[in-house]
Amino acid sequence: MKLPSPIMIAFWACMIIVPFVITAVALAILPPDIVEIPMQVGFDGSINRTAPPSELWLLSAIMAFCNALTALCYCANDFLFAHGLVNGVKKKSNALKVYVICAVFLVIVQALCTAFLLSLI
């Protein structure tokens, strides 16, 4: 497993930290009298489940864990590629791009989901 460049180390550190920053900002702008926020919305737009705002930390921890796993795959790309565990990508360098795109996508999805859930208050 080779160590990525310092820029990529900073990128992956940001991708692991940003979900917590998103949650911190969301909870900071939340009015203090809010005791429950929607956590699940049905297809018809009705709120199926509410929870205390602190439960958003669980969402950010899950996203940070997923990005940490993606960062490990980024570091172990040569090993994964050599053992045929990277499918659908012909070159090693393209697999690295896929990992980066996945990490950015996860952060964007978490930001949009958090914004959507808080917009229902």
Coordinates of N, CA and C in Angstrom, one line a residue, residues 7-79:
I7 N -1.4 16.3 -1.1 CA -2.6 16.9 -1.5 C -3.8 16.0 -1.4
M8 N -3.6 14.7 -1.7 CA -4.6 13.7 -1.6 C -4.9 13.3 -0.2
I9 N -3.8 13.4 0.7 CA -4.0 13.1 2.1 C -4.9 14.2 2.7
A10 N -4.7 15.5 2.3 CA -5.5 16.6 2.7 C -7.0 16.4 2.2
F11 N -7.1 16.0 0.9 CA -8.4 15.8 0.3 C -9.2 14.8 1.1
W12 N -8.6 13.6 1.4 CA -9.3 12.5 2.1 C -9.6 12.9 3.5
A13 N -8.7 13.7 4.2 CA -9.0 14.2 5.5 C -10.2 15.1 5.5
C14 N -10.3 15.9 4.5 CA -11.5 16.8 4.3 C -12.7 16.0 4.1
M15 N -12.6 15.0 3.3 CA -13.8 14.2 2.9 C -14.3 13.4 4.2
I16 N -13.4 13.2 5.1 CA -13.8 12.5 6.3 C -14.4 13.5 7.4
I17 N -13.8 14.7 7.4 CA -14.3 15.7 8.3 C -15.5 16.5 7.9
V18 N -15.7 16.7 6.6 CA -16.8 17.6 6.1 C -18.1 17.1 6.5
P19 N -18.5 15.8 6.6 CA -19.8 15.4 7.1 C -20.1 15.9 8.5
F20 N -19.1 15.9 9.4 CA -19.3 16.4 10.7 C -19.5 18.0 10.7
V21 N -18.8 18.6 9.8 CA -18.9 20.1 9.6 C -20.3 20.4 9.1
I22 N -20.8 19.6 8.2 CA -22.2 19.9 7.7 C -23.2 19.7 8.8
T23 N -23.1 18.7 9.6 CA -24.0 18.5 10.7 C -23.9 19.6 11.8
A24 N -22.6 20.0 12.1 CA -22.4 21.1 13.0 C -23.1 22.4 12.6
V25 N -22.9 22.7 11.3 CA -23.6 23.9 10.7 C -25.1 23.8 10.7
A26 N -25.6 22.6 10.4 CA -27.0 22.4 10.4 C -27.6 22.6 11.8
L27 N -27.0 22.0 12.8 CA -27.5 22.1 14.1 C -27.3 23.5 14.7
A28 N -26.3 24.2 14.2 CA -26.1 25.6 14.7 C -27.1 26.6 14.2
I29 N -27.6 26.3 13.0 CA -28.7 27.3 12.4 C -30.1 26.8 12.8
L30 N -30.2 25.7 13.5 CA -31.5 25.2 13.9 C -31.9 26.0 15.1
P31 N -33.2 26.5 15.1 CA -33.7 27.2 16.3 C -33.6 26.4 17.6
P32 N -33.3 27.0 18.7 CA -33.1 26.2 19.9 C -34.3 25.5 20.5
D33 N -35.5 25.9 20.1 CA -36.7 25.3 20.6 C -37.1 24.1 19.8
I34 N -36.4 23.7 18.8 CA -36.7 22.5 18.1 C -36.3 21.3 18.8
V35 N -37.2 20.4 19.1 CA -36.8 19.2 19.9 C -36.8 17.9 19.0
E36 N -37.5 18.0 17.9 CA -37.5 16.9 16.9 C -37.5 17.4 15.5
I37 N -36.8 16.6 14.7 CA -36.7 17.0 13.3 C -37.2 15.7 12.5
P38 N -37.6 15.9 11.2 CA -38.0 14.7 10.4 C -36.7 14.0 10.0
M39 N -36.8 12.7 10.1 CA -35.7 11.8 9.7 C -36.1 10.9 8.6
Q40 N -37.3 10.7 8.3 CA -37.8 9.8 7.2 C -39.0 10.4 6.6
V41 N -39.0 10.5 5.3 CA -40.1 11.0 4.6 C -40.6 10.0 3.6
G42 N -41.9 9.8 3.5 CA -42.5 8.8 2.6 C -42.6 9.4 1.2
F43 N -42.9 8.5 0.2 CA -43.0 8.9 -1.2 C -44.1 10.0 -1.4
D44 N -45.1 9.9 -0.5 CA -46.2 10.9 -0.6 C -45.9 12.2 0.0
G45 N -44.7 12.4 0.6 CA -44.3 13.6 1.3 C -44.6 13.7 2.7
S46 N -45.3 12.7 3.3 CA -45.6 12.7 4.7 C -44.4 12.3 5.5
I47 N -44.2 12.8 6.7 CA -43.1 12.5 7.6 C -43.4 11.2 8.3
N48 N -42.6 10.2 8.2 CA -42.8 8.9 8.8 C -42.2 8.8 10.1
R49 N -41.1 9.5 10.4 CA -40.3 9.3 11.6 C -39.7 10.7 12.0
T50 N -39.7 11.0 13.2 CA -39.0 12.1 13.7 C -38.0 11.7 14.8
A51 N -37.0 12.5 15.0 CA -36.0 12.2 16.0 C -35.4 13.5 16.6
P52 N -34.6 13.4 17.7 CA -34.0 14.6 18.2 C -32.9 15.0 17.1
P53 N -32.6 16.3 17.1 CA -31.6 16.8 16.1 C -30.2 16.1 16.3
S54 N -29.9 15.7 17.5 CA -28.6 15.1 17.7 C -28.4 13.8 16.9
E55 N -29.5 13.2 16.4 CA -29.4 12.0 15.6 C -28.7 12.3 14.2
L56 N -28.6 13.5 13.8 CA -27.9 13.9 12.6 C -26.4 13.5 12.7
W57 N -25.9 13.4 13.9 CA -24.5 13.0 14.1 C -24.3 11.6 13.6
L58 N -25.3 10.7 13.8 CA -25.2 9.4 13.3 C -25.1 9.3 11.8
L59 N -25.8 10.2 11.1 CA -25.7 10.3 9.6 C -24.3 10.7 9.2
S60 N -23.8 11.7 9.9 CA -22.5 12.2 9.5 C -21.4 11.1 9.8
A61 N -21.6 10.4 10.9 CA -20.6 9.3 11.2 C -20.6 8.2 10.2
I62 N -21.8 7.9 9.7 CA -21.9 6.9 8.6 C -21.2 7.3 7.4
M63 N -21.5 8.6 7.0 CA -20.9 9.1 5.8 C -19.3 9.2 5.9
A64 N -18.9 9.6 7.1 CA -17.4 9.7 7.3 C -16.8 8.4 7.2
F65 N -17.5 7.3 7.8 CA -17.0 6.0 7.8 C -16.9 5.5 6.3
C66 N -17.9 5.8 5.5 CA -17.9 5.4 4.1 C -16.7 6.0 3.4
N67 N -16.5 7.3 3.6 CA -15.4 8.0 3.0 C -14.1 7.5 3.5
A68 N -14.0 7.1 4.7 CA -12.7 6.5 5.2 C -12.4 5.2 4.5
L69 N -13.5 4.4 4.3 CA -13.3 3.1 3.6 C -12.9 3.4 2.1
T70 N -13.5 4.4 1.5 CA -13.1 4.8 0.2 C -11.6 5.2 0.1
A71 N -11.2 6.0 1.2 CA -9.8 6.4 1.2 C -8.9 5.2 1.4
L72 N -9.3 4.2 2.1 CA -8.4 3.0 2.2 C -8.3 2.3 0.9
C73 N -9.4 2.3 0.1 CA -9.4 1.7 -1.2 C -8.5 2.5 -2.1
Y74 N -8.5 3.8 -2.0 CA -7.6 4.7 -2.8 C -6.2 4.3 -2.5
C75 N -5.8 4.1 -1.2 CA -4.5 3.8 -0.8 C -4.1 2.4 -1.3
A76 N -5.0 1.5 -1.3 CA -4.7 0.1 -1.6 C -5.1 -0.2 -3.0
N77 N -5.2 0.8 -3.9 CA -5.6 0.6 -5.3 C -4.7 -0.4 -6.0
D78 N -3.4 -0.3 -5.9 CA -2.5 -1.2 -6.6 C -2.8 -2.7 -6.2
F79 N -3.0 -3.0 -4.9 CA -3.3 -4.3 -4.4 C -4.6 -4.8 -5.0

